[in-house]
Amino acid sequence: MDDWDNYRLILALARSGTMRAAAIDLGLTHTTVSRRLAVLQDARGRLFEKTTDGYVATALGYALIEVAEKMESLSLAGARHQRALDQEIAGTITLSLPEAIAQYLLLEDLLEFTQLHPSIELRVETSYRFVDLDRSEADVVIRGAQEPPDHLVGQRLFPNFVTYYANKEYLETTPRSELRWIAPTPEARTPGWLENSPFPDAPIAIGIDDITARHRALVKGMGLSRGACFMADPEPSLVRLTSKPPEPQQDIWVLTHPDLRQTPRIRVLMDFIARAMRDKKSLVLGQLPAA
């Protein structure tokens, strides 16, 4: 079996477990994938067993999956090396970063970067998932992390700081007994955040997984919330609920794959982002100007 498309089919089915999901991943129809799998198994033997939980690889299937993963790794490495050979400050860069950082910290800076480097096409994708740089899901990533993958290269900037906030009008007009919290969903809550808050007895009214939606709810006066200083401090309608210093969260990193570290357009973007972020360090750290 020397057709890379056959190996891609095996990987897609092994990773997704369903014919429909594999077809979506490959950009093919369900019928095409089913037909190709049937032809492949007629030629090679039974690779997958269909169960109530989806398709499960046989012993022969697992052996070919291992081969396919090695081929995929070599293919991805070849593509990265090809991109890295381009010594011009031109071409396409895919940048992945959290929506909150894109919207509240770097939006204008990224536009400035494209004006400074018109030969670079910057593609910005917002996500909180740590995208896989080995699979070229992005070229550069900005993420909060305590310990990012060891093999990635780049710069550790500084922690993201958070504290407690409320809409000023909401705080002034709502009786203490009626105060409510806008919180992350349970799996994303920091242990002790409520107990250590200025209003530990106030119940949680709503859990919202998206940090931007929580911030908008906070600004609209829908409740109390713990938020990022860089988002909340510039908002004139919000006030801090405590005089205690903000608390550090995960460090912010700017990272790329080691194969791309010497590519000029990648270096230019990473250096630009690092400078832009350092210009906003006091905002991220929640260092309010002296009254």
PDB file of C-alpha atoms in Angstrom:
ATOM      1  CA  MET A   1       0.000   0.000   0.000  1.00  0.00           C
ATOM      2  CA  ASP A   2       1.961   3.016  -1.292  1.00  0.00           C
ATOM      3  CA  ASP A   3      -0.813   5.589  -1.734  1.00  0.00           C
ATOM      4  CA  TRP A   4      -0.583   8.362   0.903  1.00  0.00           C
ATOM      5  CA  ASP A   5      -4.313   9.017   0.477  1.00  0.00           C
ATOM      6  CA  ASN A   6      -5.000   5.506   1.773  1.00  0.00           C
ATOM      7  CA  TYR A   7      -2.903   6.175   4.844  1.00  0.00           C
ATOM      8  CA  ARG A   8      -4.723   9.479   5.376  1.00  0.00           C
ATOM      9  CA  LEU A   9      -8.025   7.603   5.245  1.00  0.00           C
ATOM     10  CA  ILE A  10      -6.796   5.124   7.864  1.00  0.00           C
ATOM     11  CA  LEU A  11      -5.669   7.964  10.152  1.00  0.00           C
ATOM     12  CA  ALA A  12      -8.901   9.906   9.763  1.00  0.00           C
ATOM     13  CA  LEU A  13     -11.052   6.879  10.575  1.00  0.00           C
ATOM     14  CA  ALA A  14      -8.845   5.855  13.501  1.00  0.00           C
ATOM     15  CA  ARG A  15      -8.950   9.355  15.010  1.00  0.00           C
ATOM     16  CA  SER A  16     -12.622  10.073  14.458  1.00  0.00           C
ATOM     17  CA  GLY A  17     -14.104   6.606  14.892  1.00  0.00           C
ATOM     18  CA  THR A  18     -16.946   7.304  12.463  1.00  0.00           C
ATOM     19  CA  MET A  19     -17.275   7.256   8.703  1.00  0.00           C
ATOM     20  CA  ARG A  20     -19.086  10.592   8.640  1.00  0.00           C
ATOM     21  CA  ALA A  21     -16.441  12.417  10.728  1.00  0.00           C
ATOM     22  CA  ALA A  22     -13.635  10.878   8.672  1.00  0.00           C
ATOM     23  CA  ALA A  23     -15.320  12.070   5.492  1.00  0.00           C
ATOM     24  CA  ILE A  24     -15.569  15.629   6.846  1.00  0.00           C
ATOM     25  CA  ASP A  25     -11.914  15.561   7.899  1.00  0.00           C
ATOM     26  CA  LEU A  26     -10.840  14.389   4.426  1.00  0.00           C
ATOM     27  CA  GLY A  27     -13.180  16.692   2.529  1.00  0.00           C
ATOM     28  CA  LEU A  28     -14.910  13.716   0.897  1.00  0.00           C
ATOM     29  CA  THR A  29     -18.420  12.277   0.868  1.00  0.00           C
ATOM     30  CA  HIS A  30     -19.499   9.501   3.215  1.00  0.00           C
ATOM     31  CA  THR A  31     -20.038   7.252   0.165  1.00  0.00           C
ATOM     32  CA  THR A  32     -16.535   7.874  -1.183  1.00  0.00           C
ATOM     33  CA  VAL A  33     -14.877   7.053   2.126  1.00  0.00           C
ATOM     34  CA  SER A  34     -16.986   3.910   2.542  1.00  0.00           C
ATOM     35  CA  ARG A  35     -16.113   2.739  -0.976  1.00  0.00           C
ATOM     36  CA  ARG A  36     -12.409   3.449  -0.560  1.00  0.00           C
ATOM     37  CA  LEU A  37     -12.301   1.615   2.762  1.00  0.00           C
ATOM     38  CA  ALA A  38     -14.021  -1.408   1.217  1.00  0.00           C
ATOM     39  CA  VAL A  39     -11.513  -1.482  -1.656  1.00  0.00           C
ATOM     40  CA  LEU A  40      -8.611  -1.085   0.756  1.00  0.00           C
ATOM     41  CA  GLN A  41      -9.777  -3.886   3.018  1.00  0.00           C
ATOM     42  CA  ASP A  42     -10.387  -6.182   0.046  1.00  0.00           C
ATOM     43  CA  ALA A  43      -6.758  -5.652  -0.946  1.00  0.00           C
ATOM     44  CA  ARG A  44      -5.073  -5.592   2.485  1.00  0.00           C
ATOM     45  CA  GLY A  45      -7.373  -7.454   4.850  1.00  0.00           C
ATOM     46  CA  ARG A  46      -9.624  -6.350   7.686  1.00  0.00           C
ATOM     47  CA  LEU A  47      -8.327  -3.045   9.107  1.00  0.00           C
ATOM     48  CA  PHE A  48     -11.340  -1.934  11.164  1.00  0.00           C
ATOM     49  CA  GLU A  49     -14.221  -3.585  12.927  1.00  0.00           C
ATOM     50  CA  LYS A  50     -17.526  -1.727  13.063  1.00  0.00           C
ATOM     51  CA  THR A  51     -18.944  -1.646  16.603  1.00  0.00           C
ATOM     52  CA  THR A  52     -21.752   0.197  18.341  1.00  0.00           C
ATOM     53  CA  ASP A  53     -19.149   2.769  19.458  1.00  0.00           C
ATOM     54  CA  GLY A  54     -17.760   3.287  15.971  1.00  0.00           C
ATOM     55  CA  TYR A  55     -14.889   1.848  13.982  1.00  0.00           C
ATOM     56  CA  VAL A  56     -12.142   0.105  15.974  1.00  0.00           C
ATOM     57  CA  ALA A  57      -8.804  -0.861  14.438  1.00  0.00           C
ATOM     58  CA  THR A  58      -7.765  -4.503  14.164  1.00  0.00           C
ATOM     59  CA  ALA A  59      -4.203  -5.660  14.844  1.00  0.00           C
ATOM     60  CA  LEU A  60      -3.388  -5.120  11.153  1.00  0.00           C
ATOM     61  CA  GLY A  61      -5.095  -1.739  11.329  1.00  0.00           C
ATOM     62  CA  TYR A  62      -2.995  -0.648  14.301  1.00  0.00           C
ATOM     63  CA  ALA A  63       0.192  -1.647  12.446  1.00  0.00           C
ATOM     64  CA  LEU A  64      -0.763   0.491   9.460  1.00  0.00           C
ATOM     65  CA  ILE A  65      -1.866   3.355  11.686  1.00  0.00           C
ATOM     66  CA  GLU A  66       1.647   3.440  13.155  1.00  0.00           C
ATOM     67  CA  VAL A  67       3.120   3.598   9.656  1.00  0.00           C
ATOM     68  CA  ALA A  68       0.630   6.307   8.681  1.00  0.00           C
ATOM     69  CA  GLU A  69       1.537   8.436  11.716  1.00  0.00           C
ATOM     70  CA  LYS A  70       5.227   8.265  10.764  1.00  0.00           C
ATOM     71  CA  MET A  71       4.432   9.245   7.184  1.00  0.00           C
ATOM     72  CA  GLU A  72       2.250  12.109   8.377  1.00  0.00           C
ATOM     73  CA  SER A  73       5.005  13.367  10.685  1.00  0.00           C
ATOM     74  CA  LEU A  74       7.519  13.333   7.818  1.00  0.00           C
ATOM     75  CA  SER A  75       5.059  15.090   5.507  1.00  0.00           C
ATOM     76  CA  LEU A  76       4.375  17.840   8.043  1.00  0.00           C
ATOM     77  CA  ALA A  77       8.080  18.277   8.761  1.00  0.00           C
ATOM     78  CA  GLY A  78       8.781  18.591   5.053  1.00  0.00           C
ATOM     79  CA  ALA A  79       6.133  21.282   4.694  1.00  0.00           C
ATOM     80  CA  ARG A  80       7.548  23.215   7.674  1.00  0.00           C
ATOM     81  CA  HIS A  81      11.091  23.039   6.299  1.00  0.00           C
ATOM     82  CA  GLN A  82       9.860  24.279   2.927  1.00  0.00           C
ATOM     83  CA  ARG A  83       8.200  27.300   4.562  1.00  0.00           C
ATOM     84  CA  ALA A  84      11.287  27.923   6.688  1.00  0.00           C
ATOM     85  CA  LEU A  85      13.518  28.174   3.587  1.00  0.00           C
ATOM     86  CA  ASP A  86      11.752  31.332   2.477  1.00  0.00           C
ATOM     87  CA  GLN A  87      14.083  34.147   3.517  1.00  0.00           C
ATOM     88  CA  GLU A  88      11.860  36.963   2.314  1.00  0.00           C
ATOM     89  CA  ILE A  89       9.791  39.003   4.754  1.00  0.00           C
ATOM     90  CA  ALA A  90       6.745  38.033   2.746  1.00  0.00           C
ATOM     91  CA  GLY A  91       4.186  35.279   2.509  1.00  0.00           C
ATOM     92  CA  THR A  92       1.453  33.965   4.762  1.00  0.00           C
ATOM     93  CA  ILE A  93       1.525  33.670   8.563  1.00  0.00           C
ATOM     94  CA  THR A  94      -1.235  32.040  10.587  1.00  0.00           C
ATOM     95  CA  LEU A  95      -1.435  33.481  14.101  1.00  0.00           C
ATOM     96  CA  SER A  96      -3.537  31.766  16.764  1.00  0.00           C
ATOM     97  CA  LEU A  97      -4.426  33.683  19.911  1.00  0.00           C
ATOM     98  CA  PRO A  98      -7.263  33.927  22.441  1.00  0.00           C
ATOM     99  CA  GLU A  99     -10.168  36.104  21.356  1.00  0.00           C
ATOM    100  CA  ALA A 100      -9.865  38.307  24.450  1.00  0.00           C
ATOM    101  CA  ILE A 101      -6.214  39.163  23.705  1.00  0.00           C
ATOM    102  CA  ALA A 102      -7.015  39.772  20.047  1.00  0.00           C
ATOM    103  CA  GLN A 103      -9.964  42.021  20.817  1.00  0.00           C
ATOM    104  CA  TYR A 104      -8.820  43.908  23.919  1.00  0.00           C
ATOM    105  CA  LEU A 105      -5.036  44.065  23.527  1.00  0.00           C
ATOM    106  CA  LEU A 106      -3.664  43.480  20.031  1.00  0.00           C
ATOM    107  CA  LEU A 107      -6.301  44.288  17.407  1.00  0.00           C
ATOM    108  CA  GLU A 108      -4.919  47.700  16.471  1.00  0.00           C
ATOM    109  CA  ASP A 109      -1.329  46.462  16.721  1.00  0.00           C
ATOM    110  CA  LEU A 110      -1.996  43.581  14.326  1.00  0.00           C
ATOM    111  CA  LEU A 111      -3.495  46.023  11.834  1.00  0.00           C
ATOM    112  CA  GLU A 112      -0.377  48.181  12.220  1.00  0.00           C
ATOM    113  CA  PHE A 113       1.791  45.121  11.535  1.00  0.00           C
ATOM    114  CA  THR A 114       0.031  44.477   8.229  1.00  0.00           C
ATOM    115  CA  GLN A 115       0.575  48.128   7.255  1.00  0.00           C
ATOM    116  CA  LEU A 116       4.269  47.903   8.114  1.00  0.00           C
ATOM    117  CA  HIS A 117       4.658  44.633   6.201  1.00  0.00           C
ATOM    118  CA  PRO A 118       2.243  44.699   3.250  1.00  0.00           C
ATOM    119  CA  SER A 119       3.965  41.673   1.673  1.00  0.00           C
ATOM    120  CA  ILE A 120       2.861  39.489   4.589  1.00  0.00           C
ATOM    121  CA  GLU A 121      -0.655  38.065   4.613  1.00  0.00           C
ATOM    122  CA  LEU A 122      -1.568  37.714   8.282  1.00  0.00           C
ATOM    123  CA  ARG A 123      -4.296  35.209   9.059  1.00  0.00           C
ATOM    124  CA  VAL A 124      -5.630  35.584  12.592  1.00  0.00           C
ATOM    125  CA  GLU A 125      -7.494  32.679  14.163  1.00  0.00           C
ATOM    126  CA  THR A 126      -8.943  33.064  17.651  1.00  0.00           C
ATOM    127  CA  SER A 127      -9.008  30.031  19.921  1.00  0.00           C
ATOM    128  CA  TYR A 128      -8.324  29.100  23.532  1.00  0.00           C
ATOM    129  CA  ARG A 129      -7.241  25.607  22.501  1.00  0.00           C
ATOM    130  CA  PHE A 130      -3.478  25.110  22.351  1.00  0.00           C
ATOM    131  CA  VAL A 131      -3.304  24.477  18.622  1.00  0.00           C
ATOM    132  CA  ASP A 132      -0.902  21.839  17.354  1.00  0.00           C
ATOM    133  CA  LEU A 133       2.108  23.559  15.782  1.00  0.00           C
ATOM    134  CA  ASP A 134       3.572  20.168  14.855  1.00  0.00           C
ATOM    135  CA  ARG A 135       0.578  19.696  12.557  1.00  0.00           C
ATOM    136  CA  SER A 136       0.933  23.254  11.205  1.00  0.00           C
ATOM    137  CA  GLU A 137      -2.426  24.341  12.596  1.00  0.00           C
ATOM    138  CA  ALA A 138      -0.718  27.720  13.078  1.00  0.00           C
ATOM    139  CA  ASP A 139       2.721  29.270  12.610  1.00  0.00           C
ATOM    140  CA  VAL A 140       2.725  31.457  15.728  1.00  0.00           C
ATOM    141  CA  VAL A 141       0.644  31.073  18.857  1.00  0.00           C
ATOM    142  CA  ILE A 142      -0.075  33.365  21.817  1.00  0.00           C
ATOM    143  CA  ARG A 143      -1.313  31.453  24.843  1.00  0.00           C
ATOM    144  CA  GLY A 144      -1.540  31.526  28.589  1.00  0.00           C
ATOM    145  CA  ALA A 145       0.239  28.500  30.037  1.00  0.00           C
ATOM    146  CA  GLN A 146       2.315  27.487  33.038  1.00  0.00           C
ATOM    147  CA  GLU A 147       4.381  25.015  31.044  1.00  0.00           C
ATOM    148  CA  PRO A 148       3.882  25.017  27.265  1.00  0.00           C
ATOM    149  CA  PRO A 149       5.136  22.045  25.198  1.00  0.00           C
ATOM    150  CA  ASP A 150       8.872  21.751  25.798  1.00  0.00           C
ATOM    151  CA  HIS A 151       9.931  21.645  22.158  1.00  0.00           C
ATOM    152  CA  LEU A 152       8.274  24.906  21.153  1.00  0.00           C
ATOM    153  CA  VAL A 153      10.399  28.062  21.081  1.00  0.00           C
ATOM    154  CA  GLY A 154       9.645  31.706  21.763  1.00  0.00           C
ATOM    155  CA  GLN A 155       9.272  34.128  24.639  1.00  0.00           C
ATOM    156  CA  ARG A 156       7.655  34.062  28.057  1.00  0.00           C
ATOM    157  CA  LEU A 157       6.193  37.533  28.623  1.00  0.00           C
ATOM    158  CA  PHE A 158       4.416  38.015  31.966  1.00  0.00           C
ATOM    159  CA  PRO A 159       1.383  36.642  33.809  1.00  0.00           C
ATOM    160  CA  ASN A 160      -2.173  37.671  33.162  1.00  0.00           C
ATOM    161  CA  PHE A 161      -3.611  39.286  36.319  1.00  0.00           C
ATOM    162  CA  VAL A 162      -7.222  39.140  37.495  1.00  0.00           C
ATOM    163  CA  THR A 163      -9.346  40.621  40.251  1.00  0.00           C
ATOM    164  CA  TYR A 164     -13.004  41.207  41.175  1.00  0.00           C
ATOM    165  CA  TYR A 165     -15.228  43.760  39.433  1.00  0.00           C
ATOM    166  CA  ALA A 166     -18.779  45.063  39.216  1.00  0.00           C
ATOM    167  CA  ASN A 167     -20.709  47.591  37.217  1.00  0.00           C
ATOM    168  CA  LYS A 168     -20.744  50.684  39.443  1.00  0.00           C
ATOM    169  CA  GLU A 169     -24.485  51.296  39.065  1.00  0.00           C
ATOM    170  CA  TYR A 170     -25.290  47.631  39.710  1.00  0.00           C
ATOM    171  CA  LEU A 171     -23.205  47.693  42.889  1.00  0.00           C
ATOM    172  CA  GLU A 172     -24.795  50.910  44.151  1.00  0.00           C
ATOM    173  CA  THR A 173     -28.414  49.994  43.426  1.00  0.00           C
ATOM    174  CA  THR A 174     -28.495  46.273  44.249  1.00  0.00           C
ATOM    175  CA  PRO A 175     -29.085  45.252  47.876  1.00  0.00           C
ATOM    176  CA  ARG A 176     -26.289  43.079  49.215  1.00  0.00           C
ATOM    177  CA  SER A 177     -28.677  40.145  49.648  1.00  0.00           C
ATOM    178  CA  GLU A 178     -29.502  40.292  45.927  1.00  0.00           C
ATOM    179  CA  LEU A 179     -25.944  40.429  44.556  1.00  0.00           C
ATOM    180  CA  ARG A 180     -25.151  37.583  42.163  1.00  0.00           C
ATOM    181  CA  TRP A 181     -22.007  36.263  40.515  1.00  0.00           C
ATOM    182  CA  ILE A 182     -21.291  35.777  36.829  1.00  0.00           C
ATOM    183  CA  ALA A 183     -18.829  32.866  36.870  1.00  0.00           C
ATOM    184  CA  PRO A 184     -16.985  30.597  34.468  1.00  0.00           C
ATOM    185  CA  THR A 185     -18.487  27.161  33.965  1.00  0.00           C
ATOM    186  CA  PRO A 186     -17.614  24.787  36.859  1.00  0.00           C
ATOM    187  CA  GLU A 187     -14.712  23.011  35.155  1.00  0.00           C
ATOM    188  CA  ALA A 188     -12.959  26.341  34.491  1.00  0.00           C
ATOM    189  CA  ARG A 189     -13.343  27.864  37.954  1.00  0.00           C
ATOM    190  CA  THR A 190     -10.225  28.540  40.003  1.00  0.00           C
ATOM    191  CA  PRO A 191     -10.402  26.802  43.396  1.00  0.00           C
ATOM    192  CA  GLY A 192     -11.166  29.286  46.158  1.00  0.00           C
ATOM    193  CA  TRP A 193     -12.126  32.173  43.899  1.00  0.00           C
ATOM    194  CA  LEU A 194     -15.541  32.570  45.499  1.00  0.00           C
ATOM    195  CA  GLU A 195     -14.463  31.920  49.083  1.00  0.00           C
ATOM    196  CA  ASN A 196     -11.708  34.542  48.771  1.00  0.00           C
ATOM    197  CA  SER A 197     -13.925  37.088  47.052  1.00  0.00           C
ATOM    198  CA  PRO A 198     -15.368  40.240  48.685  1.00  0.00           C
ATOM    199  CA  PHE A 199     -18.849  38.636  48.551  1.00  0.00           C
ATOM    200  CA  PRO A 200     -18.369  34.932  49.304  1.00  0.00           C
ATOM    201  CA  ASP A 201     -22.016  34.488  50.301  1.00  0.00           C
ATOM    202  CA  ALA A 202     -23.445  35.813  47.040  1.00  0.00           C
ATOM    203  CA  PRO A 203     -24.733  32.928  44.886  1.00  0.00           C
ATOM    204  CA  ILE A 204     -23.673  32.180  41.328  1.00  0.00           C
ATOM    205  CA  ALA A 205     -26.438  33.284  38.971  1.00  0.00           C
ATOM    206  CA  ILE A 206     -24.934  32.056  35.713  1.00  0.00           C
ATOM    207  CA  GLY A 207     -21.882  30.183  34.430  1.00  0.00           C
ATOM    208  CA  ILE A 208     -20.528  31.362  31.072  1.00  0.00           C
ATOM    209  CA  ASP A 209     -17.599  29.558  29.473  1.00  0.00           C
ATOM    210  CA  ASP A 210     -16.598  32.397  27.127  1.00  0.00           C
ATOM    211  CA  ILE A 211     -14.488  35.088  28.818  1.00  0.00           C
ATOM    212  CA  THR A 212     -15.639  37.790  26.392  1.00  0.00           C
ATOM    213  CA  ALA A 213     -19.318  37.029  26.995  1.00  0.00           C
ATOM    214  CA  ARG A 214     -18.703  37.106  30.772  1.00  0.00           C
ATOM    215  CA  HIS A 215     -17.054  40.494  30.423  1.00  0.00           C
ATOM    216  CA  ARG A 216     -19.965  41.883  28.407  1.00  0.00           C
ATOM    217  CA  ALA A 217     -22.418  40.595  30.995  1.00  0.00           C
ATOM    218  CA  LEU A 218     -20.328  42.300  33.698  1.00  0.00           C
ATOM    219  CA  VAL A 219     -20.307  45.625  31.816  1.00  0.00           C
ATOM    220  CA  LYS A 220     -24.084  45.434  31.354  1.00  0.00           C
ATOM    221  CA  GLY A 221     -24.536  45.136  35.120  1.00  0.00           C
ATOM    222  CA  MET A 222     -25.794  41.561  35.184  1.00  0.00           C
ATOM    223  CA  GLY A 223     -23.730  40.653  38.247  1.00  0.00           C
ATOM    224  CA  LEU A 224     -20.336  40.556  39.914  1.00  0.00           C
ATOM    225  CA  SER A 225     -17.419  38.859  38.202  1.00  0.00           C
ATOM    226  CA  ARG A 226     -13.742  38.029  38.408  1.00  0.00           C
ATOM    227  CA  GLY A 227     -12.049  39.300  35.301  1.00  0.00           C
ATOM    228  CA  ALA A 228      -8.819  40.088  33.524  1.00  0.00           C
ATOM    229  CA  CYS A 229      -7.447  43.506  34.419  1.00  0.00           C
ATOM    230  CA  PHE A 230      -6.604  44.330  30.809  1.00  0.00           C
ATOM    231  CA  MET A 231     -10.261  43.928  29.893  1.00  0.00           C
ATOM    232  CA  ALA A 232     -11.955  45.478  32.926  1.00  0.00           C
ATOM    233  CA  ASP A 233      -9.729  48.356  34.070  1.00  0.00           C
ATOM    234  CA  PRO A 234     -10.182  50.482  30.898  1.00  0.00           C
ATOM    235  CA  GLU A 235     -13.973  50.165  31.152  1.00  0.00           C
ATOM    236  CA  PRO A 236     -15.293  53.343  32.867  1.00  0.00           C
ATOM    237  CA  SER A 237     -18.501  51.688  34.077  1.00  0.00           C
ATOM    238  CA  LEU A 238     -16.612  49.062  36.109  1.00  0.00           C
ATOM    239  CA  VAL A 239     -15.091  49.323  39.582  1.00  0.00           C
ATOM    240  CA  ARG A 240     -12.895  46.943  41.517  1.00  0.00           C
ATOM    241  CA  LEU A 241     -14.493  45.233  44.491  1.00  0.00           C
ATOM    242  CA  THR A 242     -11.321  44.999  46.556  1.00  0.00           C
ATOM    243  CA  SER A 243      -8.205  47.016  47.317  1.00  0.00           C
ATOM    244  CA  LYS A 244      -6.089  43.864  47.375  1.00  0.00           C
ATOM    245  CA  PRO A 245      -3.574  43.543  44.538  1.00  0.00           C
ATOM    246  CA  PRO A 246      -4.728  41.555  41.503  1.00  0.00           C
ATOM    247  CA  GLU A 247      -3.689  37.907  41.352  1.00  0.00           C
ATOM    248  CA  PRO A 248      -1.431  36.384  38.681  1.00  0.00           C
ATOM    249  CA  GLN A 249      -2.724  33.609  36.480  1.00  0.00           C
ATOM    250  CA  GLN A 250      -0.921  31.743  33.709  1.00  0.00           C
ATOM    251  CA  ASP A 251       2.082  33.282  31.967  1.00  0.00           C
ATOM    252  CA  ILE A 252       1.536  34.649  28.474  1.00  0.00           C
ATOM    253  CA  TRP A 253       3.791  33.060  25.830  1.00  0.00           C
ATOM    254  CA  VAL A 254       4.551  33.829  22.188  1.00  0.00           C
ATOM    255  CA  LEU A 255       5.638  30.570  20.544  1.00  0.00           C
ATOM    256  CA  THR A 256       6.448  28.921  17.246  1.00  0.00           C
ATOM    257  CA  HIS A 257       7.745  25.588  16.015  1.00  0.00           C
ATOM    258  CA  PRO A 258      11.567  25.212  16.148  1.00  0.00           C
ATOM    259  CA  ASP A 259      11.616  24.521  12.396  1.00  0.00           C
ATOM    260  CA  LEU A 260      10.281  28.051  11.813  1.00  0.00           C
ATOM    261  CA  ARG A 261      12.286  29.985  14.396  1.00  0.00           C
ATOM    262  CA  GLN A 262      14.777  31.404  11.876  1.00  0.00           C
ATOM    263  CA  THR A 263      12.223  32.233   9.189  1.00  0.00           C
ATOM    264  CA  PRO A 264      12.416  36.034   8.773  1.00  0.00           C
ATOM    265  CA  ARG A 265       8.676  36.740   8.549  1.00  0.00           C
ATOM    266  CA  ILE A 266       8.055  34.600  11.658  1.00  0.00           C
ATOM    267  CA  ARG A 267      10.792  36.386  13.633  1.00  0.00           C
ATOM    268  CA  VAL A 268       9.467  39.790  12.571  1.00  0.00           C
ATOM    269  CA  LEU A 269       5.943  38.971  13.742  1.00  0.00           C
ATOM    270  CA  MET A 270       7.037  37.425  17.041  1.00  0.00           C
ATOM    271  CA  ASP A 271       9.293  40.362  17.877  1.00  0.00           C
ATOM    272  CA  PHE A 272       6.528  42.815  16.970  1.00  0.00           C
ATOM    273  CA  ILE A 273       3.997  41.021  19.186  1.00  0.00           C
ATOM    274  CA  ALA A 274       6.413  40.854  22.105  1.00  0.00           C
ATOM    275  CA  ARG A 275       7.068  44.618  21.892  1.00  0.00           C
ATOM    276  CA  ALA A 276       3.381  45.419  21.584  1.00  0.00           C
ATOM    277  CA  MET A 277       2.563  43.258  24.595  1.00  0.00           C
ATOM    278  CA  ARG A 278       5.358  44.773  26.713  1.00  0.00           C
ATOM    279  CA  ASP A 279       3.995  48.229  25.924  1.00  0.00           C
ATOM    280  CA  LYS A 280       0.789  47.069  27.624  1.00  0.00           C
ATOM    281  CA  LYS A 281       2.430  45.247  30.521  1.00  0.00           C
ATOM    282  CA  SER A 282       1.159  47.598  33.224  1.00  0.00           C
ATOM    283  CA  LEU A 283      -2.404  47.162  31.919  1.00  0.00           C
ATOM    284  CA  VAL A 284      -2.120  43.348  31.926  1.00  0.00           C
ATOM    285  CA  LEU A 285      -0.639  43.387  35.440  1.00  0.00           C
ATOM    286  CA  GLY A 286      -3.458  45.585  36.690  1.00  0.00           C
ATOM    287  CA  GLN A 287      -1.154  48.387  37.766  1.00  0.00           C
ATOM    288  CA  LEU A 288      -3.579  51.291  38.024  1.00  0.00           C
ATOM    289  CA  PRO A 289      -2.085  54.805  37.844  1.00  0.00           C
ATOM    290  CA  ALA A 290      -1.706  56.568  41.171  1.00  0.00           C
ATOM    291  CA  ALA A 291      -4.799  58.504  42.186  1.00  0.00           C
TER     292      ALA A 291
END
